[in-house]
Short mmCIF file of C-alpha atoms and ligand atoms in Angstrom, two decimals:
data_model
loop_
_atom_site.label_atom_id
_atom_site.label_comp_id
_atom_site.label_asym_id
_atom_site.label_seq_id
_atom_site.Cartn_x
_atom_site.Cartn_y
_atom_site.Cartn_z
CA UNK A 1 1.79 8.39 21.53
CA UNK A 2 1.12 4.61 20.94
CA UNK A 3 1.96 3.22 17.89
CA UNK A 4 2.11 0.32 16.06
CA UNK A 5 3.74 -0.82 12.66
CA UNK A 6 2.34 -4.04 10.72
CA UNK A 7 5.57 -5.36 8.31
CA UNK A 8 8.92 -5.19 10.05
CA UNK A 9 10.72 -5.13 7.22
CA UNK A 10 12.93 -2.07 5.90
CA UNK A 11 10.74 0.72 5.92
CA UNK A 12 8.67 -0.79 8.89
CA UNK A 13 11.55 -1.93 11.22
CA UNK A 14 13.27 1.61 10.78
CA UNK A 15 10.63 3.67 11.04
CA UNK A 16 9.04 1.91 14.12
CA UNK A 17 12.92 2.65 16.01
CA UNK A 18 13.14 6.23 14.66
CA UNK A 19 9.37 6.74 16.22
CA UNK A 20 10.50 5.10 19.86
CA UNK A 21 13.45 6.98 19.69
CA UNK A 22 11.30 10.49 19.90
CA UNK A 23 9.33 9.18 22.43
CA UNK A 24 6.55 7.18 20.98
CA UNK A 25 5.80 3.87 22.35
CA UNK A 26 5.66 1.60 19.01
CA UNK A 27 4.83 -2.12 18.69
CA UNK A 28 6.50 -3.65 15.34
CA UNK A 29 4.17 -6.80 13.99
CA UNK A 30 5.45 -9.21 11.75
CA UNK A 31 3.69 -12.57 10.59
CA UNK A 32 7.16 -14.07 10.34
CA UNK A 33 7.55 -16.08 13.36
CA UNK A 34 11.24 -16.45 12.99
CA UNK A 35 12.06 -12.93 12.41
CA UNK A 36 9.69 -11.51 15.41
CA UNK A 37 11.64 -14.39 17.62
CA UNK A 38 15.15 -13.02 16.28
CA UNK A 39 14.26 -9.29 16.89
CA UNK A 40 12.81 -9.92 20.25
CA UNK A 41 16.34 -11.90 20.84
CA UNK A 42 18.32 -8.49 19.33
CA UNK A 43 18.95 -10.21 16.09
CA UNK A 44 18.26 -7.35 13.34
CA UNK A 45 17.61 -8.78 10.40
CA UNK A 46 18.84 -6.30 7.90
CA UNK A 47 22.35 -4.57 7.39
CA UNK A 48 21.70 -0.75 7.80
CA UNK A 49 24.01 1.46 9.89
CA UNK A 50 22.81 2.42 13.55
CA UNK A 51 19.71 0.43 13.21
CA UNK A 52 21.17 -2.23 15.21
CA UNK A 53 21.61 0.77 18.06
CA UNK A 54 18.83 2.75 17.97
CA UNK A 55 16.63 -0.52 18.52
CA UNK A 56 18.79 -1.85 21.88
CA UNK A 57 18.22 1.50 23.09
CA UNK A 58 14.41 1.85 22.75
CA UNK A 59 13.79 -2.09 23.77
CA UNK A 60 15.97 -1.15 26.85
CA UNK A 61 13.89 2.00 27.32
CA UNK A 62 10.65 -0.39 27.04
CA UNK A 63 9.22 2.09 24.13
CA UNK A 64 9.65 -0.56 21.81
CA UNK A 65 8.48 -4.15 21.29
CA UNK A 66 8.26 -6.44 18.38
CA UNK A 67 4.65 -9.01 18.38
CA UNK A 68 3.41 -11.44 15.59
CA UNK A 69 -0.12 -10.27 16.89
CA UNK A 70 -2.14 -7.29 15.01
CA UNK A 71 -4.85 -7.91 17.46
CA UNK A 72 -2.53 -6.55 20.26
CA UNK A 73 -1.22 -4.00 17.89
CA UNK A 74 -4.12 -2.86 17.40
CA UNK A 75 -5.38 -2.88 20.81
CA UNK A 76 -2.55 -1.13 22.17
CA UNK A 77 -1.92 1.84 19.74
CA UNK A 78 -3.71 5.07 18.43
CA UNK A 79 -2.50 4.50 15.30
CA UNK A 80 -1.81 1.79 12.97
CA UNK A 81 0.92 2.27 10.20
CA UNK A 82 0.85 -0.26 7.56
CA UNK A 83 4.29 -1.17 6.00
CA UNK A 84 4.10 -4.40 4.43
CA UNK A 85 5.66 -5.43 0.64
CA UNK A 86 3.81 -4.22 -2.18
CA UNK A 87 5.96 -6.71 -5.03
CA UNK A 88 5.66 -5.98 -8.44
CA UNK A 89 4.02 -8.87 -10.15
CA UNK A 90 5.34 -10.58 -14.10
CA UNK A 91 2.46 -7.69 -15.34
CA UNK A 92 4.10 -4.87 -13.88
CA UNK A 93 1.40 -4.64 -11.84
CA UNK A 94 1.77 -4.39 -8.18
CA UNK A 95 0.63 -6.66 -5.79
CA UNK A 96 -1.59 -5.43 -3.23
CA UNK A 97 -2.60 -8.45 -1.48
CA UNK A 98 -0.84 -7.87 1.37
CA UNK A 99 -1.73 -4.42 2.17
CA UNK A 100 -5.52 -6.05 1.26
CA UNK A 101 -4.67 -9.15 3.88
CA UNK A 102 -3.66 -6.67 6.58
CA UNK A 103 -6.66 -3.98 6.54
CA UNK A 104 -9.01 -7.22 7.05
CA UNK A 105 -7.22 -8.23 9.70
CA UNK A 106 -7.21 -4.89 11.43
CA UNK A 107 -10.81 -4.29 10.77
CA UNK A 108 -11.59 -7.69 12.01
CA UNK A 109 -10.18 -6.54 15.29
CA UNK A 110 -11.49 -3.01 15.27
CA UNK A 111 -13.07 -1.73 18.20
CA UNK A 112 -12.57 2.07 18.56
CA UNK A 113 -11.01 4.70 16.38
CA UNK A 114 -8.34 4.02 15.24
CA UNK A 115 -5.92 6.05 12.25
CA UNK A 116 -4.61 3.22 9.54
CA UNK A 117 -1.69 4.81 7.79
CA UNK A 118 -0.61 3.42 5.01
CA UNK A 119 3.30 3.36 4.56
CA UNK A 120 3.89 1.17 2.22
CA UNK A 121 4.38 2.25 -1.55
CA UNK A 122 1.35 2.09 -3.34
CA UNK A 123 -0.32 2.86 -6.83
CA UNK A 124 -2.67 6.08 -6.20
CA UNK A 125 -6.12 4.89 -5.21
CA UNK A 126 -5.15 2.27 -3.12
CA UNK A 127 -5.99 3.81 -0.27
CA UNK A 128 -9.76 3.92 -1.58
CA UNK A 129 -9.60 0.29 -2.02
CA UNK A 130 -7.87 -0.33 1.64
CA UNK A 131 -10.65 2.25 2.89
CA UNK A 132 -13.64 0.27 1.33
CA UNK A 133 -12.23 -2.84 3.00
CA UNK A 134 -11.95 -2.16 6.10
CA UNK A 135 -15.42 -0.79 6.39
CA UNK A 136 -16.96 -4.14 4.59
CA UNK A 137 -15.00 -6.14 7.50
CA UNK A 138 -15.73 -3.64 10.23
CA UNK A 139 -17.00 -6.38 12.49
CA UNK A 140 -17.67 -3.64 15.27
CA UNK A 141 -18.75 -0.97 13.32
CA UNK A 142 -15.82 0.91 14.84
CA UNK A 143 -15.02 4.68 13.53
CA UNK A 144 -11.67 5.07 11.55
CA UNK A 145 -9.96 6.90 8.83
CA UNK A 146 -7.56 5.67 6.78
CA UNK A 147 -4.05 8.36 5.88
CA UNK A 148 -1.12 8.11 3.30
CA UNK A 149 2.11 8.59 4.21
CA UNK A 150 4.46 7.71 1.87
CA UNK A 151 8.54 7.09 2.96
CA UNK A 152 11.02 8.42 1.57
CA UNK A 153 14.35 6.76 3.32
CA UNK A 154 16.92 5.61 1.27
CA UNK A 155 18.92 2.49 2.16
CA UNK A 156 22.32 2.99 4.13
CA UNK A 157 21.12 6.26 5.48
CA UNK A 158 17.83 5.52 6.40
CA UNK A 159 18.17 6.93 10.28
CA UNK A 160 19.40 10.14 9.32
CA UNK A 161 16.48 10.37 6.55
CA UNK A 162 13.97 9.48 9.07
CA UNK A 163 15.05 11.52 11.33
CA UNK A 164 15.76 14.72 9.57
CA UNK A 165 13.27 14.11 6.69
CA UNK A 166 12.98 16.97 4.01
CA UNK A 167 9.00 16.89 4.26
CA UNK A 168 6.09 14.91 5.78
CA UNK A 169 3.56 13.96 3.78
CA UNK A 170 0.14 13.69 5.02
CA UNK A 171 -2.72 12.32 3.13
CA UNK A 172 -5.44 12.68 4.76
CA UNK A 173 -9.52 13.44 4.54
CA UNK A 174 -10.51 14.00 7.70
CA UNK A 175 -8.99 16.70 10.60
CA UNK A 176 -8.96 14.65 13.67
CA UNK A 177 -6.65 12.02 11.38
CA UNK A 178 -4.42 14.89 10.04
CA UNK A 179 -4.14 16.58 13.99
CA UNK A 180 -2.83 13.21 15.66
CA UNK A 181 -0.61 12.35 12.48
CA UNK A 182 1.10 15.87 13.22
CA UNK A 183 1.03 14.88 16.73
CA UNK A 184 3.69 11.84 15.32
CA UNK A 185 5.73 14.13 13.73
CA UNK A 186 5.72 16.89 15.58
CA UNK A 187 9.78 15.65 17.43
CA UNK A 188 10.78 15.77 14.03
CA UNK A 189 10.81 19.33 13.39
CA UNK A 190 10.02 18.90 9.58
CA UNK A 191 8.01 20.66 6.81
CA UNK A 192 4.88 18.53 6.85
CA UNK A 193 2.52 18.85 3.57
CA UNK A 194 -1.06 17.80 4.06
CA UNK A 195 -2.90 16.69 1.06
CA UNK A 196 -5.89 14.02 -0.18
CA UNK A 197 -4.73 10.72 -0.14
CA UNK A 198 -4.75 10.46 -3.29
CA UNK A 199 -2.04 13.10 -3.97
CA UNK A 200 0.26 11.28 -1.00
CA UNK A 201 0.02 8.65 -3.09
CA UNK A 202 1.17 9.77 -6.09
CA UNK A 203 3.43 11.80 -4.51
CA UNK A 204 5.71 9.22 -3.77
CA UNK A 205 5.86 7.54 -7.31
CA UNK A 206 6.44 10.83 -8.75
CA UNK A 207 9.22 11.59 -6.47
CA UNK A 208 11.14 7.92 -7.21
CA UNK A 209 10.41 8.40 -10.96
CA UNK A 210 11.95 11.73 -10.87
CA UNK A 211 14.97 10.73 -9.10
CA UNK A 212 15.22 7.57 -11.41
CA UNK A 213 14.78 10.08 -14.48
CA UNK A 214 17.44 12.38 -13.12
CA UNK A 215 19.85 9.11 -13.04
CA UNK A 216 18.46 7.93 -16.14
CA UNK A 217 19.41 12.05 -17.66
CA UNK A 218 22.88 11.84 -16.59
CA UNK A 219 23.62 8.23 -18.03
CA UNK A 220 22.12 9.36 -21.25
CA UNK A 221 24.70 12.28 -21.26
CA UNK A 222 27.74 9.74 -19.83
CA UNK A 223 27.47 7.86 -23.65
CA UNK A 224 27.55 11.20 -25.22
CA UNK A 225 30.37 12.03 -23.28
CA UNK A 226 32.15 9.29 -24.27
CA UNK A 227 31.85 9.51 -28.25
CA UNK A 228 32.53 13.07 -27.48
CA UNK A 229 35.81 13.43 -25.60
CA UNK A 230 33.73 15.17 -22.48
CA UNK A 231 33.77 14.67 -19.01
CA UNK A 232 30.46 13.55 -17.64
CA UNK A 233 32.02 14.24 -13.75
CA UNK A 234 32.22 18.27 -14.69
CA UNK A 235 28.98 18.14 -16.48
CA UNK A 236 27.15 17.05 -14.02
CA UNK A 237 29.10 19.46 -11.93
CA UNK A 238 28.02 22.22 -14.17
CA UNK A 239 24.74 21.49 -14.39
CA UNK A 240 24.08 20.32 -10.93
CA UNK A 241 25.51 24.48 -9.74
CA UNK A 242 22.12 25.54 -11.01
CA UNK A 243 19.87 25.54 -8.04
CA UNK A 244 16.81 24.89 -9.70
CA UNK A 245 18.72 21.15 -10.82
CA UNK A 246 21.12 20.65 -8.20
CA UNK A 247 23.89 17.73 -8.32
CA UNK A 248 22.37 14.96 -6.27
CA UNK A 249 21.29 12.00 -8.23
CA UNK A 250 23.41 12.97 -11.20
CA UNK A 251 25.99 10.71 -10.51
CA UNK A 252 26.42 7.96 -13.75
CA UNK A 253 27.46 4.56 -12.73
CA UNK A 254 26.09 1.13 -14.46
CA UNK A 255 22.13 2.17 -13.48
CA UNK A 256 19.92 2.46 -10.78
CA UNK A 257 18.78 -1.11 -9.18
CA UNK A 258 17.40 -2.19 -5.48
CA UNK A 259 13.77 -2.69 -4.38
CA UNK A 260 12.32 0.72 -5.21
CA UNK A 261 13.22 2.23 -8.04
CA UNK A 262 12.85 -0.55 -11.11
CA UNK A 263 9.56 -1.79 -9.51
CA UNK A 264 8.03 1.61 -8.44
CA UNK A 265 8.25 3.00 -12.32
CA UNK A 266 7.52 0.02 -14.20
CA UNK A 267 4.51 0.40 -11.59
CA UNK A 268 3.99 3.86 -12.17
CA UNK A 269 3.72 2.94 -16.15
CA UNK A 270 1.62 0.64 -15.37
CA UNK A 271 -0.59 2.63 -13.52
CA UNK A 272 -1.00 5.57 -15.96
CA UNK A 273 -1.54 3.29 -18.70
CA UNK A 274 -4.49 1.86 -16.69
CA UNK A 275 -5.94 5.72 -16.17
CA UNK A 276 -5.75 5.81 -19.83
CA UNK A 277 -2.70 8.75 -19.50
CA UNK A 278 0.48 6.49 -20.30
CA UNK A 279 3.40 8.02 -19.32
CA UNK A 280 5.91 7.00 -21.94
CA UNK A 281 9.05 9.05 -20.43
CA UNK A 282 9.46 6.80 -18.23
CA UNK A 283 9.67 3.83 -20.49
CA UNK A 284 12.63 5.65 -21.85
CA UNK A 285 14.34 6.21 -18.66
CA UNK A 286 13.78 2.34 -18.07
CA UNK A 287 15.42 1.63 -21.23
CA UNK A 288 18.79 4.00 -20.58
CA UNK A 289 18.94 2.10 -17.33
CA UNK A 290 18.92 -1.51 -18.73
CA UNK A 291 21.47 0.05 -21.82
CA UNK A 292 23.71 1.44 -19.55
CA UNK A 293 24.47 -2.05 -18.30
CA UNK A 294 24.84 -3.14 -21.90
CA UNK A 295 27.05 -0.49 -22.51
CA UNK A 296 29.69 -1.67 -19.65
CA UNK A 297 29.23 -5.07 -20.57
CA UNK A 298 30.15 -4.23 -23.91
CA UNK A 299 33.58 -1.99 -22.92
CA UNK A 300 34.26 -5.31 -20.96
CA UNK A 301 34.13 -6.95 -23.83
CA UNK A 302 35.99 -5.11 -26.15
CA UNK A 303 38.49 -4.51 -24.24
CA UNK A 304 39.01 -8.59 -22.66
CA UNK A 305 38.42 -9.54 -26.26
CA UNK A 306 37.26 -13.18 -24.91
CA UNK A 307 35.69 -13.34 -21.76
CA UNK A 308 35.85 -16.90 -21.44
CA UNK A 309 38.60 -18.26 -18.91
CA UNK A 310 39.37 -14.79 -17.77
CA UNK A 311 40.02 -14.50 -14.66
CA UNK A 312 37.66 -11.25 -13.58
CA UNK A 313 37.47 -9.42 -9.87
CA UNK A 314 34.36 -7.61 -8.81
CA UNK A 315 34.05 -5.26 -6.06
CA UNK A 316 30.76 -4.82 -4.65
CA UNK A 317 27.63 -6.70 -4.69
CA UNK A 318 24.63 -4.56 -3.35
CA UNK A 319 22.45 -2.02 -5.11
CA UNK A 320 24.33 0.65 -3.63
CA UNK A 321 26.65 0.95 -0.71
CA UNK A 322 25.83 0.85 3.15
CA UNK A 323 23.41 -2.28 2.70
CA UNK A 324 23.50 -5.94 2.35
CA UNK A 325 20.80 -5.55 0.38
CA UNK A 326 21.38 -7.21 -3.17
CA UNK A 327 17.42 -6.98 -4.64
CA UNK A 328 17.69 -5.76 -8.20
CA UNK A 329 21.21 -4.98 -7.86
CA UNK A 330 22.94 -4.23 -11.56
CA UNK A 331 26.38 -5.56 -9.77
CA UNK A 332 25.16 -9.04 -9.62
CA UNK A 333 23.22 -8.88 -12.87
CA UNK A 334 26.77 -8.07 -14.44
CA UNK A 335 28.20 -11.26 -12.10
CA UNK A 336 25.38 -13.20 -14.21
CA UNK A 337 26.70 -12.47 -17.88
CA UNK A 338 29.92 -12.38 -17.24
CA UNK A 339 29.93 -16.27 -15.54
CA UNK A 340 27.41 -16.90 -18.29
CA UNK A 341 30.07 -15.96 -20.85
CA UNK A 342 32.47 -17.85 -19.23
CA UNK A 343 34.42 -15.71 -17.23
CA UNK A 344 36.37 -16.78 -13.71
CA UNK A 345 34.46 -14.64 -11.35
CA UNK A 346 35.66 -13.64 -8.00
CA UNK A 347 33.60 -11.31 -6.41
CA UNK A 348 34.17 -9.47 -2.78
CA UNK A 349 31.21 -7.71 -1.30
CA UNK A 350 32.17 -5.75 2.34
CA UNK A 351 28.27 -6.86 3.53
CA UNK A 352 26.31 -8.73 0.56
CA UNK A 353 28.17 -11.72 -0.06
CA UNK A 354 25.94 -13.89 2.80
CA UNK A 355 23.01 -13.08 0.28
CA UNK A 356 24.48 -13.16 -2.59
CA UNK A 357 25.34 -16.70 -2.19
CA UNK A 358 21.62 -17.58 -2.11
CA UNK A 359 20.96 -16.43 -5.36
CA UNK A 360 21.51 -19.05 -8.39
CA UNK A 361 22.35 -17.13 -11.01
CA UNK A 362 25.95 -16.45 -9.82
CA UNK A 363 26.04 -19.91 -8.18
CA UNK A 364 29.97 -20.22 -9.55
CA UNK A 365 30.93 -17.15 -8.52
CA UNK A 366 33.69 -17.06 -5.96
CA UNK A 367 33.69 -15.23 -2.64
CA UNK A 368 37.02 -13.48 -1.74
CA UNK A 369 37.67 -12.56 2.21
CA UNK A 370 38.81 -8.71 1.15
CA UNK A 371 38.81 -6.33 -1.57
CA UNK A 372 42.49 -7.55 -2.19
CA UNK A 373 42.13 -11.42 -2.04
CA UNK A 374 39.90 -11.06 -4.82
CA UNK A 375 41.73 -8.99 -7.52
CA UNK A 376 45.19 -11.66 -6.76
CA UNK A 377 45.83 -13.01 -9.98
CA UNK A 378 43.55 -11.07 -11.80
CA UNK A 379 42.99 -10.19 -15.77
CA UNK A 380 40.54 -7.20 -14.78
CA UNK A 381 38.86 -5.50 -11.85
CA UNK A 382 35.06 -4.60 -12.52
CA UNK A 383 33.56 -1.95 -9.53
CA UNK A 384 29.94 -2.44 -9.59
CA UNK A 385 29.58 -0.44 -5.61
CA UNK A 386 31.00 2.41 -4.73
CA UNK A 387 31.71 1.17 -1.01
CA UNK A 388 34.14 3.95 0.33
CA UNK A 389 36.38 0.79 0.97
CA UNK A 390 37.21 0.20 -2.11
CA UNK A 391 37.97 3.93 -2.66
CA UNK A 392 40.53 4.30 0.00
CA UNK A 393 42.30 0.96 -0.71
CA UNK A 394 46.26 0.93 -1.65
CA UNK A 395 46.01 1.17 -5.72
CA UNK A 396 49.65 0.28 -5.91
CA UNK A 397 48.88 -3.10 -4.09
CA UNK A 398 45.82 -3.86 -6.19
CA UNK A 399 48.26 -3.52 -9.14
CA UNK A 400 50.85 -5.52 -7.66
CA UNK A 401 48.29 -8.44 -7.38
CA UNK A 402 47.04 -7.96 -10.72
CA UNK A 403 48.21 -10.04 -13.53
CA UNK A 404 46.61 -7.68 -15.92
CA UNK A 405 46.12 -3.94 -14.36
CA UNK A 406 43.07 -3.51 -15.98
CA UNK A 407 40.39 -1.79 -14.32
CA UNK A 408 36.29 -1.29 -15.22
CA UNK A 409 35.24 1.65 -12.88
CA UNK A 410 31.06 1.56 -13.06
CA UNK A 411 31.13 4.14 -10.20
CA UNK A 412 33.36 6.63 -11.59
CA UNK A 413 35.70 6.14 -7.75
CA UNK A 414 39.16 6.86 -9.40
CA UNK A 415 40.56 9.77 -10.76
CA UNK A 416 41.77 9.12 -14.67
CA UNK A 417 44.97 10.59 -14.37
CA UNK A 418 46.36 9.16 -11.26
CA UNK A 419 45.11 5.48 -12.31
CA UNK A 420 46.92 6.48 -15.75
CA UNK A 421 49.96 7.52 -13.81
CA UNK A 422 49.63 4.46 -11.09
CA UNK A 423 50.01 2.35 -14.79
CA UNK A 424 46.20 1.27 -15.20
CA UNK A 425 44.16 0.72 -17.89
CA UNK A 426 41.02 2.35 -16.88
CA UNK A 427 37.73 2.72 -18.01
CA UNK A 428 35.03 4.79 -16.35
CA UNK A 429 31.66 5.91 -17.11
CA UNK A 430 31.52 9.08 -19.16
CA UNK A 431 34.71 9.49 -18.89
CA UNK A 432 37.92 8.60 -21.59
CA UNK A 433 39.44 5.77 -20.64
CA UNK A 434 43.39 5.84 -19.97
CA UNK A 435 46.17 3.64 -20.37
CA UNK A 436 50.00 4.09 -19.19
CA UNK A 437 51.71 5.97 -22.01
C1 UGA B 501 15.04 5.29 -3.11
C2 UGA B 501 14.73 6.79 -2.91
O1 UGA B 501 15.94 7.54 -3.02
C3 UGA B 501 14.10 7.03 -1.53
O2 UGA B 501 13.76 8.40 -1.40
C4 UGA B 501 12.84 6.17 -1.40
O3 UGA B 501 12.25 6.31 -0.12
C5 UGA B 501 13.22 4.70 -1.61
O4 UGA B 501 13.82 4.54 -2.91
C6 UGA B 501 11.96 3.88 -1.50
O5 UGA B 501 11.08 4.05 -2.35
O6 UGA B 501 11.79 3.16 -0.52
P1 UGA B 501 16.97 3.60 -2.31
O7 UGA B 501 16.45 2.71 -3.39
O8 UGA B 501 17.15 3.04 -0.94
O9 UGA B 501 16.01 4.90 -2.14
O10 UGA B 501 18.41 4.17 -2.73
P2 UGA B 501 18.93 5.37 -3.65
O11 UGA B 501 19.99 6.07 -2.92
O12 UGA B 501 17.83 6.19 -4.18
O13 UGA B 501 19.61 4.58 -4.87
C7 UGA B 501 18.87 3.83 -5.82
C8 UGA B 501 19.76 3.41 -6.97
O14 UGA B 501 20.11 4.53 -7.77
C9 UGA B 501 21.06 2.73 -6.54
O15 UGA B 501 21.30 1.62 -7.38
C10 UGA B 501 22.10 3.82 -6.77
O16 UGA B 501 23.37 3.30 -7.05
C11 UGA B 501 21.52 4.53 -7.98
N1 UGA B 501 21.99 5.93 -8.13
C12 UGA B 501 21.65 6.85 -7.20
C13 UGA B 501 22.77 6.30 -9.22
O17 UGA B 501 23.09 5.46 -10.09
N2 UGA B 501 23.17 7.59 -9.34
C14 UGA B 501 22.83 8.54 -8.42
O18 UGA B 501 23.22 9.72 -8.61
C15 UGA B 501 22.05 8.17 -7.33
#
């Protein structure tokens, strides 16, 4: 089929390879000059592993090309995913102006039916509003029908989730839209669930909030853990052997961060308030996010005593590993108090640290070459990123570097008793913390 994708960003750069590489001819529009120059150059613009690969092989193949034009997007394709940014904005709110931006464009241009998909993440009812505006600037009176179809990749596996998705969700009003959507996802040999649009839509923030409430859960139960003596590792085990739970996204750490999940619940609060239903759960599971920060911030403390002229290591930068992608991370939020209270900070970062320099909160912060340049000389080691580098690295080494072996574990990558045996002073999350005897 022919297909184009408006916002090469993330969601719209990987989903526009994954659909070339089953066969679909895609065009992937951008309004950034620069970055449609770079990608037609093979430059990728974001870290994310086999990206880089799957795109040579479908520009090669001539199934895939990247334009700053929607007119010839629009032209050229049956149907038109959008995939722009939808920020969240000081009120919580979320920003559609974008996604608004793009349907005029497209219905400017409109000259035969045509399916606009939208991709992006959006508060329910949006696609009412992107509906409405496309017919008010339907130029050409064309038909069309607008679908939801929310994404559900995660960063630093985001081929393998597009291609082997757990479900497809359609949201759709109108059956020639929902047959050539199936058409799209018919290579993909996945459950697909057809419902209104306004379902898709709420679909997805339901889904993140879920999965942010699950993370939210477990963190709750690490601090109980602690005052208790318990093991939050085997709880989570435990409870995660019951089917109807199951163990993914019970892992405790220093809280969930990146470009989804804080914005997509404090939108989803926002939201519900607005319907006049406010869904106050989720201001809780906000909360135990931005504590369980606090609370690792505080065993830092406690334990350094003064924070000021310590010299402090940091492994990991991004919101989670397998990106470069440092939006809402927690890791550099920590970076941020601990320079503010005067620490020495030298941070190493396997793919963030090009980013992380832009951002002026951790302007003193320095960069180490390696996971072991950066914990030389060292008073602590904090592990904000579980980057399986860091987990496989030569403990006995890091020690040896260390002027003080202590170690802050936010992602829980050690076991206790070996770190106790390898003569560390370790603190986890959830977990008791250990010290050579
Ligand atoms: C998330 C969802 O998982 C995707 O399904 C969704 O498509 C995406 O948002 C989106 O809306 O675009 P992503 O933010 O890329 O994906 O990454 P996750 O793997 O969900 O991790 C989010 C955060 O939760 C990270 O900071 C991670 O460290 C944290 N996390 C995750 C935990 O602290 N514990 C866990 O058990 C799992």
């Amino acid at each position: 089929m022919d297909l184009s994708i408006i916002g090469s960003g993330y969601v719209g750069l990987v989903t526009g390879a994954c659909f070339a590489d089953v066969g679909h001819n895609v065009i992937c529009v951008d309004n950034d000059a620069r970055k449609i120059e770079a990608l037609q150059a093979g430059k990728i613009p974001i870290y994310e592993p086999g990206l880089e690969e799957v795109i040579h092989r479908n520009v090669s193949a001539h199934r895939l090309r990247f334009s700053g034009s929607i007119q010839e997007a629009v032209d050229n394709s049956q149907i038109v995913f959008i995939a722009v940014p939808t920020p969240q904005q000081a009120s919580g709110d979320v920003d559609l102006s974008f996604i608004e931006k793009v349907a005029r464009e497209i219905a400017g241009v409109l000259t035969d039916y045509r399916v606009i998909v939208d991709k992006s993440t959006v508060p329910v009812k949006t696609g009412e509003k992107v509906a409405e505006s496309i017919k008010r600037y339907n130029r050409h009176g064309a038909k069309f029908d607008v679908v939801s179809n929310p994404e559900f990749l995660r960063e630093g596996c985001a081929i393998g989730d597009l291609m082997h998705p757990d479900r497809i969700v359609i949201g759709a009003q109108s059956e020639r839209a929902i047959d050539l959507m199936k058409k799209v996802y018919e290579p993909f040999m996945a459950p697909i669930l057809v419902t209104d649009i306004n379902s898709a839509e709420l679909i997805k923030h339901a889904a993140n909030s879920f999965l942010a409430l699950k993370i939210s859960y477990i963190n709750a139960v690490s601090a109980i853990c602690e005052a208790s003596g318990a093991d939050v590792e085997k709880v989570a085990d435990g409870i995660g052997m019951d089917r109807r739970i199951g163990r993914n996204f019970l892992n405790a750490g220093i809280g969930y961060g990146g470009s989804c999940f804080p914005k997509d619940i404090a939108a989803f609060i926002t939201i519900s308030e607005q319907l006049g239903v406010p869904f106050n759960l989720l201001k809780e599971v906000q909360r135990i996010n931005g504590l369980q920060k606090e609370r690792f911030l505080k065993t830092i403390r406690e334990t350094l005593w003064v924070l000021r002229e310590k010299k402090v290591a940091i492994w990991g930068l991004t919101f989670k590993p397998d990106t470069d992608d440092i939006r809402s991370s927690v890791a550099i939020d920590l970076v941020a108090d601990m320079l503010r209270e005067g620490a020495h900070v030298t941070a190493y970062d396997p793919k963030g640290m090009e980013k992380a320099r832009e951002v002026k909160a951790i302007a003193e912060v320095k960069f180490a070459s390696s996971a072991m340049e950066a914990v030389e000389g060292a008073e602590a080691l904090v592990i904000a990123t579980e980057w399986s580098d860091f987990a496989n690295v030569d403990l006995a080494i890091v020690k040896a570097k260390m002027t003080t072996p202590i170690i802050f574990d936010g992602r829980n990558l050690f076991d206790p008793e070996t770190m106790r045996q390898l003569g560390f002073r370790y603190h986890s999350i959830g977990r008791a913390t250990v010290a050579p005897r």
